[in-house]
XYZ file of C-alpha atoms in Angstrom:
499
model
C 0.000 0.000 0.000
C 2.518 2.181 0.856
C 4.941 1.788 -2.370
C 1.482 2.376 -4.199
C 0.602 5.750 -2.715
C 4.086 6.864 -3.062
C 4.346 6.358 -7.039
C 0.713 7.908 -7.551
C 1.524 10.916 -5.417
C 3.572 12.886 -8.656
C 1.496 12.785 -10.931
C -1.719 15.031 -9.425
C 1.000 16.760 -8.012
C 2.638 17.893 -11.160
C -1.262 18.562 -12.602
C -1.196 20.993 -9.613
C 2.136 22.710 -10.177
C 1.396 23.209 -13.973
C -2.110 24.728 -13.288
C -0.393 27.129 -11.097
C 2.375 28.217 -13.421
C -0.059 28.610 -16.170
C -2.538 30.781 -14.240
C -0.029 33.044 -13.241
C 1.979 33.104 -16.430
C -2.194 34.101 -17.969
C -2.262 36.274 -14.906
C 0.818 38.512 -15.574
C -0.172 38.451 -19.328
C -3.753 39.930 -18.556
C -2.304 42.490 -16.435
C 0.551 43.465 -18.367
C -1.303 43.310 -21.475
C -3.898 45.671 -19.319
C -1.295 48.333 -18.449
C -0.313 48.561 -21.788
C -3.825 49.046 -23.620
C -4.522 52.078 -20.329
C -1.068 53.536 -21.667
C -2.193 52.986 -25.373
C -6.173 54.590 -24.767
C -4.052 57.691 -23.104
C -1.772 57.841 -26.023
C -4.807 57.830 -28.161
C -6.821 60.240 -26.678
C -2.937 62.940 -25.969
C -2.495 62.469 -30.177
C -6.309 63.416 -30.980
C -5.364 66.816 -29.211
C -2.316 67.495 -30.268
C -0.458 68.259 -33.617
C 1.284 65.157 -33.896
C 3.172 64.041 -37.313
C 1.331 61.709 -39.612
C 1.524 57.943 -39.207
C -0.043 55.082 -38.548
C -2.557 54.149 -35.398
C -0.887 53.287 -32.025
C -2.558 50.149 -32.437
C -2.120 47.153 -30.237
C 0.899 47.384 -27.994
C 4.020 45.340 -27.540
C 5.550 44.612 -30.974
C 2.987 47.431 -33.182
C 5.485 47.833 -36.416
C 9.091 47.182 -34.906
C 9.164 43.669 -36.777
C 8.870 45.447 -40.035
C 10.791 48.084 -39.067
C 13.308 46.021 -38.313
C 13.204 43.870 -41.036
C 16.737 42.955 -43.080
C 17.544 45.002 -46.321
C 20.519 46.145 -47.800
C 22.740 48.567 -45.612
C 23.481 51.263 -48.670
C 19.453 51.450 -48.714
C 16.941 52.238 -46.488
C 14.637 49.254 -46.645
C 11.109 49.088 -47.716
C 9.793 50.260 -44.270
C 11.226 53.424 -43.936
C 11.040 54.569 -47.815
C 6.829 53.361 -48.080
C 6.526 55.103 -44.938
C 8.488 58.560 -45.939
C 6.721 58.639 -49.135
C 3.611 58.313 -47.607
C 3.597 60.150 -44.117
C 6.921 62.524 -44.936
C 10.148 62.892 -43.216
C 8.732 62.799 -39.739
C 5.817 60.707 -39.182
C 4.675 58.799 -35.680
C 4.518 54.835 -34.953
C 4.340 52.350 -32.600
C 7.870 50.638 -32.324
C 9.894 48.845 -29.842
C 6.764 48.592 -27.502
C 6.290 52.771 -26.790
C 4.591 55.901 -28.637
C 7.343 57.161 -31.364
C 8.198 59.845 -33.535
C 10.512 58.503 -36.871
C 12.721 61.612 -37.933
C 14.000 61.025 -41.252
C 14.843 64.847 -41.225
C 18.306 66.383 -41.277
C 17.234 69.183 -39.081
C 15.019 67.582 -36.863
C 17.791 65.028 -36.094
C 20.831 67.645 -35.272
C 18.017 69.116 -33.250
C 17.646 66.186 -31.105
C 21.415 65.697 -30.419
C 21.697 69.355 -30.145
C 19.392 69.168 -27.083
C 20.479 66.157 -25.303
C 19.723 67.077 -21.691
C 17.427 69.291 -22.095
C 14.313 68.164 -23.829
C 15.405 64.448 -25.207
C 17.899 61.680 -23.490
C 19.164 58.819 -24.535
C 16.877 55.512 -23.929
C 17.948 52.285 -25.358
C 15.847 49.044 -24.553
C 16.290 47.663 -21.523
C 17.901 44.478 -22.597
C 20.936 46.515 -23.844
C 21.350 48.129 -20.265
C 21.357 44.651 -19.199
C 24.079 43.448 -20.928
C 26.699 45.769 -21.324
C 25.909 46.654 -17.435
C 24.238 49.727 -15.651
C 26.972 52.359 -15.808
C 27.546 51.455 -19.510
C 28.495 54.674 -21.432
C 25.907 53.723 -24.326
C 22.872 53.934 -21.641
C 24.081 56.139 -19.045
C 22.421 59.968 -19.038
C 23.392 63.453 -17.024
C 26.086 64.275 -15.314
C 27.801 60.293 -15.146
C 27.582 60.465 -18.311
C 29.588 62.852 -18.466
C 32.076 61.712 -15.918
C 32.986 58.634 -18.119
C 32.978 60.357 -21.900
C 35.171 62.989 -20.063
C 38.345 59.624 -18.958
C 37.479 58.955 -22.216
C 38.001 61.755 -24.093
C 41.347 62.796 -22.019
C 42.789 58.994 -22.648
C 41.939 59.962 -26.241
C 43.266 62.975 -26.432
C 45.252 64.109 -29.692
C 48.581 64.120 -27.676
C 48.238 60.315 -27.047
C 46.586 59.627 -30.873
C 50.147 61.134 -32.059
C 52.145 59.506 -29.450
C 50.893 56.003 -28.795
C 47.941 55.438 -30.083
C 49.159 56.170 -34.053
C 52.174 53.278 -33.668
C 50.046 50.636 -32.119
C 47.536 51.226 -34.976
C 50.197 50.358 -36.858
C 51.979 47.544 -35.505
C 48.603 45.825 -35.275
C 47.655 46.384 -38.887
C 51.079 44.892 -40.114
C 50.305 41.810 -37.545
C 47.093 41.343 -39.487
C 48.006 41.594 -42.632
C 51.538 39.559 -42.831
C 48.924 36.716 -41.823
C 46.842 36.838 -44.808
C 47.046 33.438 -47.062
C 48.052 34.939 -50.641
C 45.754 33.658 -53.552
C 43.106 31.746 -50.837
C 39.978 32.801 -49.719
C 39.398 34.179 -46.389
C 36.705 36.281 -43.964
C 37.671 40.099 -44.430
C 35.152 40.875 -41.729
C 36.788 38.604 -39.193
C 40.499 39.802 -39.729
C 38.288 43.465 -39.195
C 37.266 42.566 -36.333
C 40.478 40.277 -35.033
C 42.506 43.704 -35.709
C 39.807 45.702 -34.024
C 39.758 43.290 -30.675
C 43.480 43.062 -30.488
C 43.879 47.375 -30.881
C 41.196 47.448 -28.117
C 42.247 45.002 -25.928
C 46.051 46.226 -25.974
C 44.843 49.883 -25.404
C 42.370 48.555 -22.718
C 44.061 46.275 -21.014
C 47.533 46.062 -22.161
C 47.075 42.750 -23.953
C 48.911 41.491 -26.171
C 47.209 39.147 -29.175
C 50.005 36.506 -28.126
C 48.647 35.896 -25.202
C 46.475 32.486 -25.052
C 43.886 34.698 -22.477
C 43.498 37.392 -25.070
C 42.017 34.909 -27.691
C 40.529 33.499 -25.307
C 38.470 36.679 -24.024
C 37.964 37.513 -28.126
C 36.188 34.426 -28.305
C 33.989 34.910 -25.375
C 33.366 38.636 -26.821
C 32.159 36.889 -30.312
C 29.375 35.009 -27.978
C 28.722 37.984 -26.038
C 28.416 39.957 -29.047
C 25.556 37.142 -30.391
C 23.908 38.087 -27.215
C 23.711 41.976 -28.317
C 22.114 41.573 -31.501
C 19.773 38.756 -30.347
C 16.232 38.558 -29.005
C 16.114 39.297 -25.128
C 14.824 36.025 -23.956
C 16.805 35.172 -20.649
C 16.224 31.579 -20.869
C 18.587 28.693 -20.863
C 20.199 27.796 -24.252
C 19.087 31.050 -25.781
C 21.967 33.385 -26.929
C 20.829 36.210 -24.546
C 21.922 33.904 -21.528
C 25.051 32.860 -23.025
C 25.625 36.395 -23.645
C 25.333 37.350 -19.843
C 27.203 33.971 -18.926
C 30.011 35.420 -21.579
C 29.662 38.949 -20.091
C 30.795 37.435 -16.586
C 33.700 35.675 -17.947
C 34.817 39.166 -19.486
C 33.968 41.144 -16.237
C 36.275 38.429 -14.796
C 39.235 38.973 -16.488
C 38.964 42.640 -16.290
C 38.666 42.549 -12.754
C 41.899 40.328 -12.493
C 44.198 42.704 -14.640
C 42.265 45.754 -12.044
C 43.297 43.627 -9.050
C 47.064 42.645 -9.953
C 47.208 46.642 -11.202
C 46.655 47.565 -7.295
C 48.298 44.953 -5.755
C 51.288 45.799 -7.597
C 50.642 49.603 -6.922
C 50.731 49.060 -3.363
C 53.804 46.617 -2.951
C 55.787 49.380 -4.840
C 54.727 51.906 -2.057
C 51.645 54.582 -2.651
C 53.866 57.042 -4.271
C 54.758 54.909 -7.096
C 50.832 54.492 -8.537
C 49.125 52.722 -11.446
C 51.937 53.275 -14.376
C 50.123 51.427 -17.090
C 49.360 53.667 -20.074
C 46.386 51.887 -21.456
C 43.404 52.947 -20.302
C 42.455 50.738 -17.318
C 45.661 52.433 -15.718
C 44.213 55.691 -16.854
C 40.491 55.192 -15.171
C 42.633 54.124 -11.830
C 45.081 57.114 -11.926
C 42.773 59.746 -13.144
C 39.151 58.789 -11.467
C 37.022 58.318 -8.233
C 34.966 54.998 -10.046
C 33.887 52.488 -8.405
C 35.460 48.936 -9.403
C 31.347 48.047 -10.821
C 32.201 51.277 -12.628
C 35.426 50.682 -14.273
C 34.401 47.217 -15.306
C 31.489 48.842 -17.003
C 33.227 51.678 -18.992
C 36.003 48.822 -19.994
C 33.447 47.092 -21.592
C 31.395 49.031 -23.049
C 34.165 51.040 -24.499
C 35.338 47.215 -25.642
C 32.073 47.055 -27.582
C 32.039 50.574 -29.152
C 35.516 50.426 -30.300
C 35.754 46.954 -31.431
C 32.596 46.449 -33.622
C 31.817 50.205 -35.715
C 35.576 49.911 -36.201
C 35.790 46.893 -37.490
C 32.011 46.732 -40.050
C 33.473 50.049 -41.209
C 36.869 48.521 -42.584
C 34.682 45.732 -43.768
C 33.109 48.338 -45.653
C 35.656 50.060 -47.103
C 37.340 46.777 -48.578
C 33.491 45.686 -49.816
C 33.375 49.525 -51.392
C 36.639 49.868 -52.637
C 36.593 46.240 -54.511
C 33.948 47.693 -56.819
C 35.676 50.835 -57.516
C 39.021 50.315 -59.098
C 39.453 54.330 -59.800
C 39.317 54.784 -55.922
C 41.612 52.217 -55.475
C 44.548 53.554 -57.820
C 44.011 57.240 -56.437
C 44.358 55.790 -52.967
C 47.411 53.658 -53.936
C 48.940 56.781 -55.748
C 48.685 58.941 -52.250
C 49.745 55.977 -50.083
C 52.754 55.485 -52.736
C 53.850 59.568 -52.121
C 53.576 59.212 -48.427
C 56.116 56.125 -48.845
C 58.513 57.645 -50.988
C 58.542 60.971 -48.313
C 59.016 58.009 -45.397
C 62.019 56.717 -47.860
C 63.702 60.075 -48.339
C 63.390 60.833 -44.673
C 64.907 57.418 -43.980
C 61.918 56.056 -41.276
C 59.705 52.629 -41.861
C 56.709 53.984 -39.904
C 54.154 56.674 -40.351
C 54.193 59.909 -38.960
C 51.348 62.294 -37.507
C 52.410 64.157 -40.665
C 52.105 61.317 -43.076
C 48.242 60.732 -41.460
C 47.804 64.206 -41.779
C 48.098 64.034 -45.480
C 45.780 61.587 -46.194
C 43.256 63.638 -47.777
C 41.847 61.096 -50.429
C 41.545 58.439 -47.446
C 39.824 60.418 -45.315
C 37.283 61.056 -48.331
C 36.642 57.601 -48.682
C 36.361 57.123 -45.113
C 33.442 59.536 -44.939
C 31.491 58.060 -48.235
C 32.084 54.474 -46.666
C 30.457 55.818 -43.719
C 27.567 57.759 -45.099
C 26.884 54.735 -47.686
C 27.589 52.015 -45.293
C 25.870 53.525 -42.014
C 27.531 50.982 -39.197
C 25.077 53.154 -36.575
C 21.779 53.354 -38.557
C 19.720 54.890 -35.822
C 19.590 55.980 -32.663
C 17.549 55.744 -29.182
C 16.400 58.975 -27.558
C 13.220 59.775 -24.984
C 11.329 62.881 -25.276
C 11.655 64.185 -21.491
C 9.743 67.472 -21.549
C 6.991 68.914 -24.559
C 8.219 70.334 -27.164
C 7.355 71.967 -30.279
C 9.834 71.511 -33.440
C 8.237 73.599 -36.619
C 5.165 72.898 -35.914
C 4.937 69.660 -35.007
C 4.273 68.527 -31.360
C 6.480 66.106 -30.119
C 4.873 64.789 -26.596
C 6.915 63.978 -23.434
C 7.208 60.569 -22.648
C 7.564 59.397 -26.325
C 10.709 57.941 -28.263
C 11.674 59.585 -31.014
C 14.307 57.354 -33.558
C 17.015 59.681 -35.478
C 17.578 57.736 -38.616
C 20.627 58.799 -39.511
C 20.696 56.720 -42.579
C 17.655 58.127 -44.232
C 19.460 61.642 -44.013
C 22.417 59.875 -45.503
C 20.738 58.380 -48.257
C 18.527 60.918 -48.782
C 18.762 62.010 -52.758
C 17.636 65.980 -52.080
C 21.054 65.766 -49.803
C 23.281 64.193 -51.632
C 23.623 63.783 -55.689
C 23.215 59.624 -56.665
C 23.220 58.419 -52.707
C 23.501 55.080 -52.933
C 26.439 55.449 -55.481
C 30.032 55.295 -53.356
C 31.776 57.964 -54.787
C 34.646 59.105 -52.491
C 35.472 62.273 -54.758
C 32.139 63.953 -53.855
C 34.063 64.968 -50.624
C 36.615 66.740 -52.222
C 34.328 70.099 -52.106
C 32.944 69.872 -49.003
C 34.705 71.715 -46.140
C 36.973 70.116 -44.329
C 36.063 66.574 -45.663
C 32.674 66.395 -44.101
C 34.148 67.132 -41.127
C 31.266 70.375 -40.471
C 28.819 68.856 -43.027
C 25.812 69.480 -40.988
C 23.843 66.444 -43.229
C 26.609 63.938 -42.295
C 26.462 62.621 -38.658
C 27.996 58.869 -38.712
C 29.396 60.042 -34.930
C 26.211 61.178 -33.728
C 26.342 64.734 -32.737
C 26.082 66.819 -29.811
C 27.104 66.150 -26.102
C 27.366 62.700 -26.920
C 29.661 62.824 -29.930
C 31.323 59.664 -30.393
C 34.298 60.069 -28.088
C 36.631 57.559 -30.208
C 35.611 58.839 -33.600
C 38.900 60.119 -34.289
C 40.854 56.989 -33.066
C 38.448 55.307 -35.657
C 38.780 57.479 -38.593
C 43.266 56.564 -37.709
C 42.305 53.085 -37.515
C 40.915 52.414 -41.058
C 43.321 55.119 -42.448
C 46.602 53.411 -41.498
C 45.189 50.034 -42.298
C 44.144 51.081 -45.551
C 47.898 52.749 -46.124
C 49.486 49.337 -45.551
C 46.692 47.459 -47.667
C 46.775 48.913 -51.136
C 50.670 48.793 -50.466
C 50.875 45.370 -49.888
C 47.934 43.888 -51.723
C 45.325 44.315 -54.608
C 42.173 41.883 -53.769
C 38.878 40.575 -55.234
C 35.697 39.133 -53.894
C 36.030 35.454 -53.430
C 32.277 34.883 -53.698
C 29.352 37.587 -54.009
C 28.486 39.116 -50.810
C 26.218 41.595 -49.094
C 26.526 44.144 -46.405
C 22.809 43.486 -44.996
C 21.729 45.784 -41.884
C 19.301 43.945 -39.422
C 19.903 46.493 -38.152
C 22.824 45.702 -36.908
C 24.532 46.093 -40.212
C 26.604 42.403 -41.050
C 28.161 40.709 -44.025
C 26.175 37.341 -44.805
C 29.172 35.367 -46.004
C 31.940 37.300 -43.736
C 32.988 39.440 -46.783
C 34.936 35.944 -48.325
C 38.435 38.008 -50.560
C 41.056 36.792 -52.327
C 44.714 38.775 -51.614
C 47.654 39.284 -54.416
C 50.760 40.616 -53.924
C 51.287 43.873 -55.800
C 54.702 43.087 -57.894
């Protein structure tokens, strides 16, 4: 009796359990579903009263159009999504995307307007899933005056002194790392040697280490997973590659937090008048800054994820770019080949600041890969108080989505837009550098603070590239934003030595 009551005792039990997981799973549903249609109705009701732009209804929450707006086209366009919905509603027009109330700004001024007036009447406000993996003090999602705190190490351990100094001959000696490695006359990922030279440049100015080391490809392949995790549904479930993303974000934080503690262990043996001596820029967040360790770990890697992955799709795209265009490649090799023969006659092997410095064509095709390729399509901003911009209310408590590409690609701005055509720079002042139609950086108080450590990166590597090789497409590829702009086959080439 007793061994039969014992094996007939699961099974209701399990009925039980089940029931009560799926009432309160229906539970949560109708409630949250609830709060969201009480939001909607006022939503509905604040648009009927106000002059909002055109679009389409609010609708139902939760998803409303982000699936379509996020749907995969071609990075040099702007997919189907945004051009039915420009032609249609305009530049500006309103939706119902990533789960909130939104204004679309397709619009050159509206857009510098917004990063103009970061602060005052719009912040930034990315998903919550993005907070929650590159951490809580992440530079990408922090606002006010921490913000601040964080661009500001950044910008000082970026300063031009150090881009002439030590960051310009690291550039370098990674970029002749990578490309000695290349298999001559075999096909190979372009995108992942990007992105290898990318990790190694970040993780030696970071951290001080050095793509030898075992733990350094051993963190780069943890990133890749992490990375997976970025781009990926948030779904914080076992097996899904959101919670191998946090699991990979741990292993990171780890490492980081061993080079922090063997930084002031070693600080402290020496005596505290010899401090942190390192000059990457974990020694520099030590030395110069009152952040907490949660902090530092934070700003490492977040400033691990902004300088490894634009960095890296935008030299994808300037190989992908410059492949088709033959012309830009020869005028590139013939400035390259001048900036040699002045290294020659000066009797050096390495580039100067002077030698970047005269890199006008590169830094033309720089900004057309840029404004053609669009690595940071769009961004994430909260309206915080009302405001009126030409007539048009835009409602506090609403997102409102700069679309940088659509001003990029826009045909009234620029002549043939989805045409790369490097010499179009040539009259613009400064190449593109005050263009107010061209914002690949972003703009305003949060202005990319690497942009110009980026803009050395691809130059020197592209110095060294049409030096050493002339290359072709191995097999057709795509540069396909989703939006997270990516190459479908890795961007396969084939390398030739020039002779």
């Amino acid at each position: 009796m007793v061994s039969s009551t014992t094996t007939s005792m699961p099974l209701p039990m399990a009925k039980d359990i089940l029931l009560f997981f799926s009432l309160t799973i229906l539970v949560s549903i109708f409630l949250l579903y609830t709060h969201f249609m009480i939001k909607w109705s006022r939503e509905n009701k604040k648009r009927r009263k106000t002059n909002l732009p055109p679009g389409m209804s609010l609708g139902l929450p939760f998803l409303g159009e982000t699936l379509a707006y996020l749907k995969a086209h071609k990075a040099t366009s702007i997919g189907h999504f945004m051009d039915h919905h420009i032609k249609r509603y305009g530049k500006i027009y309103s939706s119902n995307l990533f789960g909130e109330p939104t204004i679309v700004s397709a619009d050159a001024g509206l857009n510098r307007f917004v990063l103009q007036n970061e602060g005052r009447w719009f912040e930034c406000s990315y998903p919550k899933s993005i907070g929650g993996i590159l951490g809580k003090w992440s530079m990408l999602v922090l606002v006010g005056e921490m913000h601040q705190e964080m661009r500001m190490i950044s910008l000082n351990f970026l300063s031009a002194a150090r881009l002439r100094t030590s960051l310009l001959p690291e550039v370098e000696r990674q970029t002749k790392l990578v490309l000695r490695s290349w298999p001559v006359e075999s096909s190979f990922s372009a995108q992942e040697e990007a992105k290898k030279f990318t990790f190694n440049l970040m993780a030696k100015n970071i951290m001080s280490m050095d793509q030898e080391e075992a733990e350094t490809e051993k963190l780069r392949l943890e990133y890749i997973t992490f990375m997976k995790g970025v781009v990926s549904a948030p779904l914080n479930f076992p097996g899904t590659s959101y919670r191998k993303a946090l699991k990979s974000r741990s292993a990171i934080l780890k490492v980081i937090e061993r080079k922090m503690d063997e930084r002031l262990r070693r600080s402290y043996c020496k005596g505290m008048e010899e401090r942190i001596e390192e000059d990457d820029l974990l020694g520099w967040a030590l030395r110069q800054s009152n952040f907490s360790k949660e902090q530092i770990l934070d700003l490492l890697l977040s400033l691990l994820f902004a300088g490894h992955e634009t960095s890296s799709m935008a030299l994808s795209l300037a190989i992908f770019f410059l492949e088709g265009c033959p012309e830009a490649v020869e005028e590139l090799r013939e400035e390259h080949l001048r900036i040699a023969r002045q290294q020659e006659m000066r009797g050096q092997c390495h580039l100067s600041w002077e030698d970047y410095k005269q890199m006008e064509f590169t830094q033309c095709v720089i900004n057309e890969t840029l404004r053609l390729g669009n690595v940071v399509r769009f961004l994430h901003r909260k309206v915080i108080k009302d405001v009126q911009y030409k007539g048009i209310d835009i409602p506090s408590g609403w997102k409102i989505l700069p679309v940088l590409a659509a001003v990029h690609l826009d045909p009234s701005l620029y002549e043939d837009p989805q045409q790369f055509n490097p010499w179009r720079w040539q009259s613009r002042s400064h190449l593109g550098a005050t263009t107010p139609n061209f914002m690949p950086y972003g703009g305003g108080p949060r202005l990319c603070a690497g942009f110009e450590l980026a803009k050395l990166e691809i130059a020197v590597f592209l110095h060294h590239l049409v030096l050493s090789y002339r290359w072709e497409l191995a097999e057709p590829d795509e540069a396909i934003a989703y939006p997270f702009v990516d190459f479908q086959k890795g961007l396969p080439i084939k390398v030739y030595n020039i002779t």
